[in-house]
mmCIF file of C-alpha atoms in Angstrom:
data_model
loop_
_atom_site.group_PDB
_atom_site.id
_atom_site.type_symbol
_atom_site.label_atom_id
_atom_site.label_comp_id
_atom_site.label_asym_id
_atom_site.label_seq_id
_atom_site.Cartn_x
_atom_site.Cartn_y
_atom_site.Cartn_z
ATOM 1 C CA MET A 21 -55.144 117.127 -1.713
ATOM 2 C CA LYS A 22 -53.706 115.927 0.943
ATOM 3 C CA ASN A 23 -52.343 112.656 -0.168
ATOM 4 C CA HIS A 24 -50.302 114.785 -2.862
ATOM 5 C CA LEU A 25 -49.051 116.809 -0.384
ATOM 6 C CA THR A 26 -47.550 114.353 1.488
ATOM 7 C CA LEU A 27 -46.156 113.123 -1.274
ATOM 8 C CA ALA A 28 -44.404 116.407 -1.957
ATOM 9 C CA VAL A 29 -42.816 116.652 1.399
ATOM 10 C CA PHE A 30 -41.712 113.229 1.458
ATOM 11 C CA GLY A 31 -40.061 113.815 -1.771
ATOM 12 C CA ILE A 32 -38.162 116.586 -0.737
ATOM 13 C CA ALA A 33 -37.164 114.922 2.180
ATOM 14 C CA LEU A 34 -35.269 112.403 -0.358
ATOM 15 C CA ILE A 35 -33.337 114.557 -2.315
ATOM 16 C CA ALA A 36 -32.268 116.337 1.128
ATOM 17 C CA THR A 37 -31.050 113.016 2.719
ATOM 18 C CA PRO A 38 -28.320 112.029 0.607
ATOM 19 C CA ALA A 39 -26.734 116.337 0.226
ATOM 20 C CA LEU A 40 -26.832 115.365 4.048
ATOM 21 C CA ALA A 41 -25.504 112.564 4.284
ATOM 22 C CA GLN A 42 -22.048 113.848 1.752
ATOM 23 C CA VAL A 43 -21.052 116.111 4.837
ATOM 24 C CA ASN A 44 -18.326 115.207 6.379
ATOM 25 C CA PRO A 45 -15.933 116.657 9.454
ATOM 26 C CA PRO A 46 -12.989 118.376 8.607
ATOM 27 C CA PRO A 47 -9.738 116.486 8.487
ATOM 28 C CA THR A 48 -7.955 117.663 11.918
ATOM 29 C CA ILE A 49 -4.628 117.611 13.826
ATOM 30 C CA SER A 50 -4.734 116.226 17.332
ATOM 31 C CA VAL A 51 -1.569 116.553 19.757
ATOM 32 C CA SER A 52 -1.435 116.599 23.612
ATOM 33 C CA GLY A 53 0.429 119.710 25.067
ATOM 34 C CA GLU A 54 1.700 120.043 28.753
ATOM 35 C CA GLY A 55 2.599 123.498 30.741
ATOM 36 C CA THR A 56 4.549 123.111 34.077
ATOM 37 C CA VAL A 57 4.865 125.786 37.100
ATOM 38 C CA SER A 58 6.815 126.072 39.792
ATOM 39 C CA VAL A 59 5.522 127.319 43.244
ATOM 40 C CA PRO A 60 5.773 126.761 46.958
ATOM 41 C CA PRO A 61 3.459 125.158 49.352
ATOM 42 C CA ASP A 62 1.040 127.150 51.084
ATOM 43 C CA LEU A 63 -0.475 124.826 53.531
ATOM 44 C CA ALA A 64 1.091 121.833 55.683
ATOM 45 C CA VAL A 65 -0.854 119.101 57.256
ATOM 46 C CA VAL A 66 0.437 117.583 60.497
ATOM 47 C CA ASP A 67 -0.336 114.025 61.688
ATOM 48 C CA GLY A 68 0.508 113.491 65.539
ATOM 49 C CA GLY A 69 -0.818 112.174 69.106
ATOM 50 C CA VAL A 70 -1.409 110.115 72.227
ATOM 51 C CA THR A 71 -0.808 106.652 73.121
ATOM 52 C CA THR A 72 -1.553 105.431 76.578
ATOM 53 C CA ASP A 73 -1.161 102.470 78.119
ATOM 54 C CA ALA A 74 -2.895 101.105 81.516
ATOM 55 C CA LYS A 75 -4.328 98.124 83.393
ATOM 56 C CA THR A 76 -7.893 98.806 82.786
ATOM 57 C CA ALA A 77 -9.947 99.929 79.926
ATOM 58 C CA ARG A 78 -11.100 102.897 81.887
ATOM 59 C CA GLU A 79 -8.040 103.765 83.356
ATOM 60 C CA ALA A 80 -5.881 103.822 79.729
ATOM 61 C CA ALA A 81 -8.739 106.390 78.213
ATOM 62 C CA GLU A 82 -8.952 108.614 81.181
ATOM 63 C CA ALA A 83 -5.427 109.063 81.006
ATOM 64 C CA ASN A 84 -5.516 109.450 77.100
ATOM 65 C CA ASN A 85 -7.785 112.138 77.534
ATOM 66 C CA VAL A 86 -5.848 114.108 80.112
ATOM 67 C CA ALA A 87 -2.762 113.852 77.991
ATOM 68 C CA MET A 88 -4.519 114.759 74.631
ATOM 69 C CA ALA A 89 -6.123 117.703 76.481
ATOM 70 C CA LYS A 90 -2.360 118.912 76.990
ATOM 71 C CA VAL A 91 -1.734 118.420 73.338
ATOM 72 C CA LEU A 92 -4.496 120.487 71.991
ATOM 73 C CA ALA A 93 -3.840 123.476 74.625
ATOM 74 C CA ALA A 94 -0.050 123.360 73.639
ATOM 75 C CA LEU A 95 -1.221 123.459 69.856
ATOM 76 C CA LYS A 96 -4.167 126.114 70.595
ATOM 77 C CA SER A 97 -1.059 128.725 72.094
ATOM 78 C CA ALA A 98 1.039 127.749 69.513
ATOM 79 C CA GLY A 99 -1.066 129.568 67.061
ATOM 80 C CA ILE A 100 -3.378 126.989 65.807
ATOM 81 C CA ALA A 101 -6.963 127.837 64.987
ATOM 82 C CA GLU A 102 -9.318 125.191 67.038
ATOM 83 C CA LYS A 103 -11.150 124.777 63.375
ATOM 84 C CA ASP A 104 -7.457 123.549 61.786
ATOM 85 C CA MET A 105 -7.684 120.854 64.824
ATOM 86 C CA GLN A 106 -9.716 117.020 64.172
ATOM 87 C CA THR A 107 -9.613 113.916 65.666
ATOM 88 C CA SER A 108 -8.709 111.833 62.839
ATOM 89 C CA ARG A 109 -8.304 108.260 65.271
ATOM 90 C CA LEU A 110 -10.300 107.185 68.112
ATOM 91 C CA SER A 111 -9.417 103.990 69.693
ATOM 92 C CA LEU A 112 -9.455 101.647 72.702
ATOM 93 C CA PHE A 113 -7.675 97.844 72.787
ATOM 94 C CA PRO A 114 -7.272 95.058 74.861
ATOM 95 C CA GLN A 115 -3.546 94.354 74.851
ATOM 96 C CA TYR A 116 -2.725 89.960 75.410
ATOM 97 C CA ALA A 117 0.229 88.533 77.471
ATOM 98 C CA GLN A 118 0.901 85.670 75.326
ATOM 99 C CA GLN A 119 1.262 82.236 77.424
ATOM 100 C CA THR A 120 4.444 79.946 77.018
ATOM 101 C CA ARG A 121 5.561 76.977 78.258
ATOM 102 C CA PRO A 122 4.963 74.803 80.449
ATOM 103 C CA ASN A 123 1.805 76.200 80.822
ATOM 104 C CA PRO A 124 0.555 77.313 77.077
ATOM 105 C CA GLY A 125 -2.871 78.759 76.688
ATOM 106 C CA PRO A 126 -4.905 80.775 75.178
ATOM 107 C CA ASN A 127 -3.345 84.814 75.245
ATOM 108 C CA VAL A 128 -4.849 86.836 78.445
ATOM 109 C CA ILE A 129 -5.607 90.492 78.653
ATOM 110 C CA SER A 130 -2.858 92.107 80.299
ATOM 111 C CA GLY A 131 -3.952 96.096 79.976
ATOM 112 C CA TYR A 132 -5.423 98.143 77.732
ATOM 113 C CA ARG A 133 -4.247 100.900 75.075
ATOM 114 C CA ALA A 134 -6.260 104.459 74.323
ATOM 115 C CA SER A 135 -5.086 106.176 71.026
ATOM 116 C CA ASN A 136 -5.808 109.272 69.991
ATOM 117 C CA ARG A 137 -4.665 111.186 67.218
ATOM 118 C CA VAL A 138 -5.364 114.588 65.276
ATOM 119 C CA THR A 139 -5.044 116.419 62.029
ATOM 120 C CA ILE A 140 -3.519 119.678 61.964
ATOM 121 C CA ARG A 141 -3.015 122.444 59.553
ATOM 122 C CA VAL A 142 -0.452 124.756 59.627
ATOM 123 C CA ARG A 143 -1.562 127.587 57.421
ATOM 124 C CA ASP A 144 2.078 129.032 58.042
ATOM 125 C CA VAL A 145 4.458 126.885 56.762
ATOM 126 C CA THR A 146 7.528 128.394 58.029
ATOM 127 C CA LYS A 147 5.625 127.094 61.685
ATOM 128 C CA VAL A 148 5.605 123.652 60.972
ATOM 129 C CA ALA A 149 8.998 123.337 62.963
ATOM 130 C CA GLY A 150 6.960 124.918 66.214
ATOM 131 C CA THR A 151 4.348 122.897 65.546
ATOM 132 C CA ILE A 152 6.017 119.480 65.934
ATOM 133 C CA ASP A 153 8.074 121.052 68.993
ATOM 134 C CA ALA A 154 4.411 122.303 70.202
ATOM 135 C CA LEU A 155 3.399 118.568 69.952
ATOM 136 C CA VAL A 156 6.176 116.898 72.017
ATOM 137 C CA ALA A 157 6.378 119.144 74.347
ATOM 138 C CA SER A 158 3.147 118.934 75.514
ATOM 139 C CA GLY A 159 3.483 114.875 75.413
ATOM 140 C CA ALA A 160 2.306 114.093 71.833
ATOM 141 C CA ASN A 161 4.167 110.287 71.509
ATOM 142 C CA GLU A 162 3.421 109.713 68.075
ATOM 143 C CA VAL A 163 4.504 112.394 65.241
ATOM 144 C CA GLY A 164 3.571 110.488 61.777
ATOM 145 C CA GLY A 165 4.349 112.541 59.314
ATOM 146 C CA ILE A 166 3.796 116.312 57.068
ATOM 147 C CA ASN A 167 1.830 116.396 54.278
ATOM 148 C CA PHE A 168 2.907 119.913 52.180
ATOM 149 C CA MET A 169 0.336 120.888 49.793
ATOM 150 C CA VAL A 170 -1.062 123.432 47.386
ATOM 151 C CA THR A 171 -4.314 125.010 48.401
ATOM 152 C CA LYS A 172 -4.932 126.547 45.020
ATOM 153 C CA ALA A 173 -3.471 125.032 42.274
ATOM 154 C CA SER A 174 -6.213 125.651 39.610
ATOM 155 C CA GLN A 175 -5.730 129.123 39.930
ATOM 156 C CA LEU A 176 -1.789 128.307 39.912
ATOM 157 C CA LEU A 177 -2.202 126.422 36.899
ATOM 158 C CA ASP A 178 -3.478 129.339 34.651
ATOM 159 C CA ASP A 179 -0.278 130.913 33.089
ATOM 160 C CA ALA A 180 0.847 126.487 32.623
ATOM 161 C CA ARG A 181 -2.966 126.183 30.486
ATOM 162 C CA SER A 182 -1.403 128.750 28.000
ATOM 163 C CA GLU A 183 2.023 126.796 27.753
ATOM 164 C CA ALA A 184 0.476 123.466 27.139
ATOM 165 C CA VAL A 185 -1.719 124.997 24.898
ATOM 166 C CA ALA A 186 1.104 127.011 23.217
ATOM 167 C CA ASP A 187 3.671 123.156 23.471
ATOM 168 C CA ALA A 188 0.503 121.597 21.597
ATOM 169 C CA ARG A 189 0.441 124.260 18.605
ATOM 170 C CA ARG A 190 4.107 123.367 17.942
ATOM 171 C CA LYS A 191 3.950 119.748 18.036
ATOM 172 C CA ALA A 192 0.906 120.291 15.161
ATOM 173 C CA GLU A 193 2.785 122.260 13.527
ATOM 174 C CA ILE A 194 5.584 120.348 13.156
ATOM 175 C CA TYR A 195 2.903 117.133 11.647
ATOM 176 C CA ALA A 196 1.281 119.402 9.536
ATOM 177 C CA LYS A 197 4.643 120.532 8.187
ATOM 178 C CA ALA A 198 5.965 116.983 7.485
ATOM 179 C CA ALA A 199 2.135 115.937 5.817
ATOM 180 C CA GLY A 200 2.865 119.279 3.485
ATOM 181 C CA VAL A 201 -0.351 120.858 4.590
ATOM 182 C CA LYS A 202 -0.879 123.645 6.673
ATOM 183 C CA LEU A 203 -3.025 124.518 10.240
ATOM 184 C CA GLY A 204 -6.336 126.106 10.429
ATOM 185 C CA ALA A 205 -7.865 127.118 13.351
ATOM 186 C CA PRO A 206 -8.451 124.791 16.601
ATOM 187 C CA ILE A 207 -11.787 123.128 16.568
ATOM 188 C CA SER A 208 -11.718 121.875 20.615
ATOM 189 C CA ILE A 209 -9.243 121.646 23.356
ATOM 190 C CA SER A 210 -9.574 119.969 26.176
ATOM 191 C CA GLU A 211 -7.933 119.315 29.575
ATOM 192 C CA ASP A 212 -7.159 116.491 31.322
ATOM 193 C CA SER A 213 -9.001 115.935 34.490
ATOM 194 C CA GLY A 214 -6.486 114.951 36.559
ATOM 195 C CA SER A 215 -4.260 117.396 35.612
ATOM 196 C CA ALA A 216 -5.204 120.073 38.107
ATOM 197 C CA PRO A 217 -6.384 118.248 41.939
ATOM 198 C CA ALA A 218 -7.052 121.246 44.843
ATOM 199 C CA PRO A 219 -5.311 121.145 47.390
ATOM 200 C CA MET A 220 -2.692 118.774 46.075
ATOM 201 C CA MET A 221 -0.619 116.329 48.270
ATOM 202 C CA LEU A 222 3.234 117.449 47.531
ATOM 203 C CA ARG A 223 5.154 115.792 49.489
ATOM 204 C CA LYS A 224 5.300 113.301 52.304
ATOM 205 C CA MET A 225 7.983 113.305 55.296
ATOM 206 C CA GLY A 226 8.507 111.437 58.272
ATOM 207 C CA ALA A 227 8.821 113.558 61.504
ATOM 208 C CA ASP A 228 10.170 111.619 64.456
ATOM 209 C CA ALA A 229 11.465 114.207 66.188
ATOM 210 C CA ALA A 230 11.006 117.895 67.684
ATOM 211 C CA SER A 231 13.447 120.526 66.523
ATOM 212 C CA ALA A 232 13.869 118.573 63.116
ATOM 213 C CA PRO A 233 14.705 120.545 59.990
ATOM 214 C CA VAL A 234 11.594 120.709 58.000
ATOM 215 C CA ALA A 235 12.399 122.300 54.472
ATOM 216 C CA GLN A 236 9.082 122.882 52.447
ATOM 217 C CA GLY A 237 11.234 123.225 48.776
ATOM 218 C CA GLU A 238 9.314 123.952 45.506
ATOM 219 C CA GLU A 239 7.309 121.471 43.442
ATOM 220 C CA VAL A 240 6.521 121.844 40.157
ATOM 221 C CA LEU A 241 2.468 121.221 38.805
ATOM 222 C CA ARG A 242 1.563 119.883 35.858
ATOM 223 C CA VAL A 243 -1.521 120.466 32.970
ATOM 224 C CA ASN A 244 -1.814 118.634 29.996
ATOM 225 C CA VAL A 245 -4.543 119.553 27.657
ATOM 226 C CA SER A 246 -5.577 118.190 24.264
ATOM 227 C CA VAL A 247 -6.326 120.170 20.893
ATOM 228 C CA SER A 248 -7.605 119.142 17.908
ATOM 229 C CA TRP A 249 -6.721 121.488 14.342
ATOM 230 C CA GLU A 250 -8.788 121.943 11.216
ATOM 231 C CA ILE A 251 -5.843 121.214 8.027
ATOM 232 C CA LYS A 252 -5.729 122.941 5.389
ATOM 233 C CA PRO A 253 -4.075 122.137 2.166
ATOM 234 C CA ALA A 254 -0.807 123.563 1.787
ATOM 235 C CA GLN A 255 -0.324 126.484 -0.517
#
């Protein structure tokens, strides 16, 4: 009885398999769409610091520490919170004097250079110029640049996402009409992984002098989606 039962089940499996193999995915049209939104930056990152030269490594380091302490105190007085100031580079290197003729030889150490740079997050972008003023006035002799950023880019892109899907549908309808079919329901929607980094770096600009005019302006954020629609015969 066991053998008969096994053969019967096996026979059902053989009958069912061809039927399953005949199931094909529905025909589709796949297109991409883009949506955009213009937004002002809500965060600025300023890079600056102090470089100090001295005869000995100790003198260079000590002088640099004193100068940098003044810079940090000035930033704090300008309204920058301690959590928004972070040391980004700290270095101490020997400086060499090149030997010239008639006594050529290996270069000798002529002194030392200490450098301390800090990254400052300015959460009110209208205060960027004032922050640069505070940096330079307190003794900072290096101001590397300003990065304007959007910290909530993904949220701000929500309207652009709707626009991107509508853009994809518009394209799909054009293709469907040209092909003599009609559009069905969307089968899949995917957003490109690189569409909405957060934060987004929008622009980098030099800042070599205090009291320089700073215009953050607006930037365009973009999102791209890929959508597949089922297609049906036109009626």
